[in-house]
Short mmCIF file of C-alpha atoms in Angstrom, two decimals:
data_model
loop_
_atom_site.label_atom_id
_atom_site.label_comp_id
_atom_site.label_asym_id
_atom_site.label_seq_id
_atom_site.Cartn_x
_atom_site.Cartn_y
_atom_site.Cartn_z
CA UNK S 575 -55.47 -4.00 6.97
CA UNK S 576 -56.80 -0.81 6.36
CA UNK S 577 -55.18 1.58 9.31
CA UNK S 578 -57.25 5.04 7.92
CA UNK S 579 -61.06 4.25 7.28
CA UNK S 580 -63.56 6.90 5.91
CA UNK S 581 -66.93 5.39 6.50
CA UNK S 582 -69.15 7.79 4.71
CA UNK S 583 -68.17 6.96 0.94
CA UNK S 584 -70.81 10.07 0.47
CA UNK S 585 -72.24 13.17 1.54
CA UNK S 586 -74.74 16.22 -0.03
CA UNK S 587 -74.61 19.05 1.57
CA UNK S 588 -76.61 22.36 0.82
CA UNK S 589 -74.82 25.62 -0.22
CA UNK S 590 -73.61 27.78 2.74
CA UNK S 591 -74.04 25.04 5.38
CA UNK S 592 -71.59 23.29 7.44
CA UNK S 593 -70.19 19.79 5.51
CA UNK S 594 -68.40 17.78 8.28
CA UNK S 595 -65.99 14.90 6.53
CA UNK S 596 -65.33 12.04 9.24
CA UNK S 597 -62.29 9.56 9.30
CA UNK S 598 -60.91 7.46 12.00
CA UNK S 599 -57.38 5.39 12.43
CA UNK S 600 -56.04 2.49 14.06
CA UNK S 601 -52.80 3.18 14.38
CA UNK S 602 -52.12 5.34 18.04
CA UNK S 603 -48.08 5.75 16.90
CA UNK S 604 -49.52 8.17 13.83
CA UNK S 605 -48.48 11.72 14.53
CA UNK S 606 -49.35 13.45 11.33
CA UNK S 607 -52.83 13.68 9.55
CA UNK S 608 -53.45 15.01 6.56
CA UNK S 609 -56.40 16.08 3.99
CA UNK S 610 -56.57 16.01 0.12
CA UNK S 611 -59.20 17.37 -2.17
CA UNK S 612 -59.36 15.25 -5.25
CA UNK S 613 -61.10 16.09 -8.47
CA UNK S 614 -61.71 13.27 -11.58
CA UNK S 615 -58.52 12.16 -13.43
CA UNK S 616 -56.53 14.60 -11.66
CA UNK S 617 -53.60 13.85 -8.89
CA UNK S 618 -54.84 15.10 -4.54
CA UNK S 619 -54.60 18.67 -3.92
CA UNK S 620 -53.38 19.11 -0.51
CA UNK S 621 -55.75 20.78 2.07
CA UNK S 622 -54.79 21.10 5.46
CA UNK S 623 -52.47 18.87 8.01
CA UNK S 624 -52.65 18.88 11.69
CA UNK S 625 -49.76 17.85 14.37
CA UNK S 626 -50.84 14.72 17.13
CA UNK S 627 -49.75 17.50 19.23
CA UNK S 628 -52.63 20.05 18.57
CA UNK S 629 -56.15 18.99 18.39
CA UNK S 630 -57.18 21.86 15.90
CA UNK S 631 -56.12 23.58 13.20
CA UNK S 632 -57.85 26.40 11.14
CA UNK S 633 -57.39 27.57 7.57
CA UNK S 634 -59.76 30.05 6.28
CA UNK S 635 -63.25 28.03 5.90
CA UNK S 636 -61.42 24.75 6.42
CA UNK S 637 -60.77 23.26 10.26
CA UNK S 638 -59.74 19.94 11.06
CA UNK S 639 -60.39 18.92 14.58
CA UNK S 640 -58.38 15.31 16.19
CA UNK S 641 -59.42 13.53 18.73
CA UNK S 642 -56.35 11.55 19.87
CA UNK S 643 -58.20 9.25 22.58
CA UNK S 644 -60.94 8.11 20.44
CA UNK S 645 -58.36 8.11 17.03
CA UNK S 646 -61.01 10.26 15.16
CA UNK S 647 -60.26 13.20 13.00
CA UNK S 648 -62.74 15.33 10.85
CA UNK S 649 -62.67 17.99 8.64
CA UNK S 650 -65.35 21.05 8.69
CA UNK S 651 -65.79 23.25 5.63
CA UNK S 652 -67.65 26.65 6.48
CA UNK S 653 -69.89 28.12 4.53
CA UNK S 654 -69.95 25.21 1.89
CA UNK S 655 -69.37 26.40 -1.63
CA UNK S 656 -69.84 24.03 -4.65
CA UNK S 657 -66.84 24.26 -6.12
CA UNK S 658 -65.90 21.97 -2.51
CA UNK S 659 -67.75 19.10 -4.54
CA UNK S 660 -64.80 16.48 -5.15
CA UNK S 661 -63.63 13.39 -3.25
CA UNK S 662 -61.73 13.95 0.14
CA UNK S 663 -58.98 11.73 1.05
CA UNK S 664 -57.70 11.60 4.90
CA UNK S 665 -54.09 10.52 5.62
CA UNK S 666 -51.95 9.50 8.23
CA UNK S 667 -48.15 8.97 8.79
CA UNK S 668 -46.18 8.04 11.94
CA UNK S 669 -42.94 9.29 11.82
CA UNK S 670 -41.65 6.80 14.46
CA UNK S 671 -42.69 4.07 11.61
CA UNK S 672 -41.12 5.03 9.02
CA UNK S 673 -43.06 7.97 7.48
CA UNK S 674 -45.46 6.11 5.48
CA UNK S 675 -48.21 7.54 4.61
CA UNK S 676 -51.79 5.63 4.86
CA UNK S 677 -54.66 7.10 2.76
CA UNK S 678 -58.71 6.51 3.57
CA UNK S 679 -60.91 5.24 0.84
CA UNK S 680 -62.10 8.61 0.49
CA UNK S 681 -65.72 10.95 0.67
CA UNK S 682 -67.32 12.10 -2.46
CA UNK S 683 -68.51 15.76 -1.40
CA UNK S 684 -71.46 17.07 -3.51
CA UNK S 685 -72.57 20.50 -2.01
CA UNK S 686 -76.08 21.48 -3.75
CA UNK S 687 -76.82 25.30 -5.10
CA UNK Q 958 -40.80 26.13 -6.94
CA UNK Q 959 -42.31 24.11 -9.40
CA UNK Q 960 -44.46 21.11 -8.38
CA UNK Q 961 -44.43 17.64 -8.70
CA UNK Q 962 -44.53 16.52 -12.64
CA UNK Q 963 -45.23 13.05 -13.88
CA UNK Q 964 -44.98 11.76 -17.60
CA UNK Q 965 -46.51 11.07 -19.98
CA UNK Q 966 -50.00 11.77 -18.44
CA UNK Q 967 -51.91 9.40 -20.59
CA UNK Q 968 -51.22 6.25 -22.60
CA UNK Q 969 -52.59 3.18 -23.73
CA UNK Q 970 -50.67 -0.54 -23.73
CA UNK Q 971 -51.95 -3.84 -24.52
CA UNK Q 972 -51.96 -6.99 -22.44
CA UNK Q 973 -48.54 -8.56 -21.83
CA UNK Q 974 -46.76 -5.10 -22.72
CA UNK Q 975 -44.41 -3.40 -20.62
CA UNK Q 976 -45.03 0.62 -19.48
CA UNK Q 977 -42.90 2.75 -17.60
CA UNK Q 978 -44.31 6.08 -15.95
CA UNK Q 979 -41.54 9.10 -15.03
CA UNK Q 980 -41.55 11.17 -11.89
CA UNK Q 981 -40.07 14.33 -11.04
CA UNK Q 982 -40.58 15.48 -7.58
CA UNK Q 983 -40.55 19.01 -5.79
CA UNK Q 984 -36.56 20.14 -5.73
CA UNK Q 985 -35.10 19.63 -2.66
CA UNK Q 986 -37.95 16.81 -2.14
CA UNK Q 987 -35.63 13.15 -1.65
CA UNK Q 988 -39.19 10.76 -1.28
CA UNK Q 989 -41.06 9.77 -3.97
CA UNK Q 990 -43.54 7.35 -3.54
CA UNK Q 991 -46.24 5.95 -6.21
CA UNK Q 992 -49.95 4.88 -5.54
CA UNK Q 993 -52.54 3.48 -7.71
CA UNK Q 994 -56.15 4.92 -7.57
CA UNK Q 995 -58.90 2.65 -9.83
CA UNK Q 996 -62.48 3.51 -10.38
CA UNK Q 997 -64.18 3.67 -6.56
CA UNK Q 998 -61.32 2.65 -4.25
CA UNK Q 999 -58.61 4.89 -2.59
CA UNK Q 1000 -55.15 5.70 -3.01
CA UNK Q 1001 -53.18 1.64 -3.10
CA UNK Q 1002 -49.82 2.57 -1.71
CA UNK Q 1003 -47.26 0.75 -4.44
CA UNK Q 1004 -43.80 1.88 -2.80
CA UNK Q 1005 -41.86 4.69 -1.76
CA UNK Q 1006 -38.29 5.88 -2.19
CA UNK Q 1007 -35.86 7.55 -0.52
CA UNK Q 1008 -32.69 9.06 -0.98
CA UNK Q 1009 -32.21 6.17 -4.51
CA UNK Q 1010 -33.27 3.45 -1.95
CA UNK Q 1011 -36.64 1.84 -1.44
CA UNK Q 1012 -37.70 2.86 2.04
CA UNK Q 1013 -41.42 1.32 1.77
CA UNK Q 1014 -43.24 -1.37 0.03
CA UNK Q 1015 -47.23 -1.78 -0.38
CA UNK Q 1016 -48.77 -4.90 -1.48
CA UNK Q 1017 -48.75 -5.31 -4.94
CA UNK Q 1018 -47.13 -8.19 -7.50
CA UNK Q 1019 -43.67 -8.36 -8.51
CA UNK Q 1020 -44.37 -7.06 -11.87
CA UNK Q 1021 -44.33 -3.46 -10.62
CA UNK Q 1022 -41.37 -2.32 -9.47
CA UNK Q 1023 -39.29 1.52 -9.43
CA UNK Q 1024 -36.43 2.40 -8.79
CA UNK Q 1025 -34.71 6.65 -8.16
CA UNK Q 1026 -31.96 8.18 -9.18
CA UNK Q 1027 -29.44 10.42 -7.62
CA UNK Q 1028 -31.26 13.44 -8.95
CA UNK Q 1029 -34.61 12.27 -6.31
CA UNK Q 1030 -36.47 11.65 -10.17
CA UNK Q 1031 -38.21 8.46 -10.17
CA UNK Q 1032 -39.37 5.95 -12.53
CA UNK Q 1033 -42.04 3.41 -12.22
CA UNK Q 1034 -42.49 0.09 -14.37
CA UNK Q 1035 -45.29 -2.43 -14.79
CA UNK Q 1036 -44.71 -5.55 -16.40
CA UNK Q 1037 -46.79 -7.49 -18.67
CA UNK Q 1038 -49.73 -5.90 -18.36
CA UNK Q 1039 -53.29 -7.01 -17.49
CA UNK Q 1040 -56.55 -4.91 -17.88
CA UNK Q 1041 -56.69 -5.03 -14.06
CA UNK Q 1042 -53.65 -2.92 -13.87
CA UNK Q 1043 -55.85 0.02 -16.28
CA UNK Q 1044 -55.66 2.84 -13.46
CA UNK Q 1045 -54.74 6.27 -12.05
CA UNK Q 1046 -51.04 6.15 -11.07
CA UNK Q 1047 -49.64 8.77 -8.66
CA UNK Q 1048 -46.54 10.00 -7.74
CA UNK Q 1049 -45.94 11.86 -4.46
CA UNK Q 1050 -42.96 13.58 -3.18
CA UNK Q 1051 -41.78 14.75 0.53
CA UNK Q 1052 -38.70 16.75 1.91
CA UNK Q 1053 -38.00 12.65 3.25
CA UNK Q 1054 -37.48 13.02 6.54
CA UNK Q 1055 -39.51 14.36 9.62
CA UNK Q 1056 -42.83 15.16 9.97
CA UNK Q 1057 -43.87 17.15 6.48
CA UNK Q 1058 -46.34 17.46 4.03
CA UNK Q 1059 -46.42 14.62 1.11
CA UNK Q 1060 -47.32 16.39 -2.31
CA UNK Q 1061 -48.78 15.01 -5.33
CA UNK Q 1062 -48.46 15.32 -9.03
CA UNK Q 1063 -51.39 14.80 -11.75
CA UNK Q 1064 -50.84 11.54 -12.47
CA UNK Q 1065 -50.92 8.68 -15.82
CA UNK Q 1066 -53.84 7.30 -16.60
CA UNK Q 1067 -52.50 4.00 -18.24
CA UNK Q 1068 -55.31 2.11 -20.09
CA UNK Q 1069 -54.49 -1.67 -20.58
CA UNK Q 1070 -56.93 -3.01 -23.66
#
């Protein structure tokens, strides 16, 4: 039962332009989300988290927005750069259930020159 | 503060063989969990510990198990091997409890031939 889907396995994306990464959950008792930045052969970089008790949060060109109602959470990368090409993993944990963490299938990002 | 070290980072085993992969998590972290990534699918959540006790359990055969010690490092072990089980594993670590950011380390690649 996958709880965390990412339904876009990929997306291109010119340089400078917006790339918007899309995941949605199941779950309604996760209070923590999460993004990871994942190059080949090498272990998820952390990216940015938000709180179910905000419904944005900012980081220099990186903003994830949640949408608690419709259980929908995306990630916006501002101007895209091509060193943002690598696979983006979405998470969620509910710390009412234990703190596990549930990862997406992930979104292979290729942003164009 | 260093991060999140895993050994050895690559080896190779043959079917029916037994492997063991090493994790040392962020100090002061008391969660480790492991995932395996193969070619095209997402992070497969293989079980977590806490605190020398497993807290969480994914759904994967008896042959893998883990265990921690009092020092929060971790250790993972697959038994007899089978090419299927040729993958990315990762180890993660956490403070444990609350709501908190889980952090990752760069991974074995463990090729089964």
């Amino acid at each position: 039962d996958q709880q965390v889907k990412q339904n876009s396995p990929s997306l291109s994306v010119q340089e400078g332009r917006i790339s918007i990464l899309n995941c949605d959950y199941t779950n309604s008792m996760f209070d923590y989300f999460l993004w990871y930045k994942k190059y080949p052969a090498e272990g998820p970089t952390f990216l940015i988290s938000i709180s179910s008790i905000k419904d944005k949060n900012e980081d220099g060109r990186f903003t994830v927005f949640l949408n608690k109602s419709a259980k929908h959470l995306s990630l916006h990368i501002v101007p895209s750069q091509p060193g943002d090409s690598a696979v983006y993993f979405c998470a969620a944990s509910a710390y009412m259930a234990g703190n596990q963490f549930y990862f997406g299938t992930g979104t292979s990002l290729t942003v164009i020159p | 503060k260093a991060g999140v070290t895993q050994t050895p980072r690559y080896l190779i085993k043959t079917r029916g063989q037994q492997v063991t992969l090493s994790c040392s998590p962020i100090s002061g972290h008391r969660s480790v969990s492991w995932y395996q990534q193969t070619p095209g699918q997402g992070l497969q959540f293989l079980f977590e510990y806490f605190s020398e006790t497993q807290r969480n359990k994914g759904n994967f055969p008896g042959r893998f198990s883990g265990r921690q010690f009092s020092n929060s490092r971790s250790e993972m072990n697959v038994s007899t091997l089978e090419l299927g089980d040729s993958a990315l594993y990762l180890c993660a670590s956490y403070p444990g409890e609350g709501t908190d950011t889980q952090y990752f380390g760069p991974g074995t690649r463990l090729t089964v031939l």
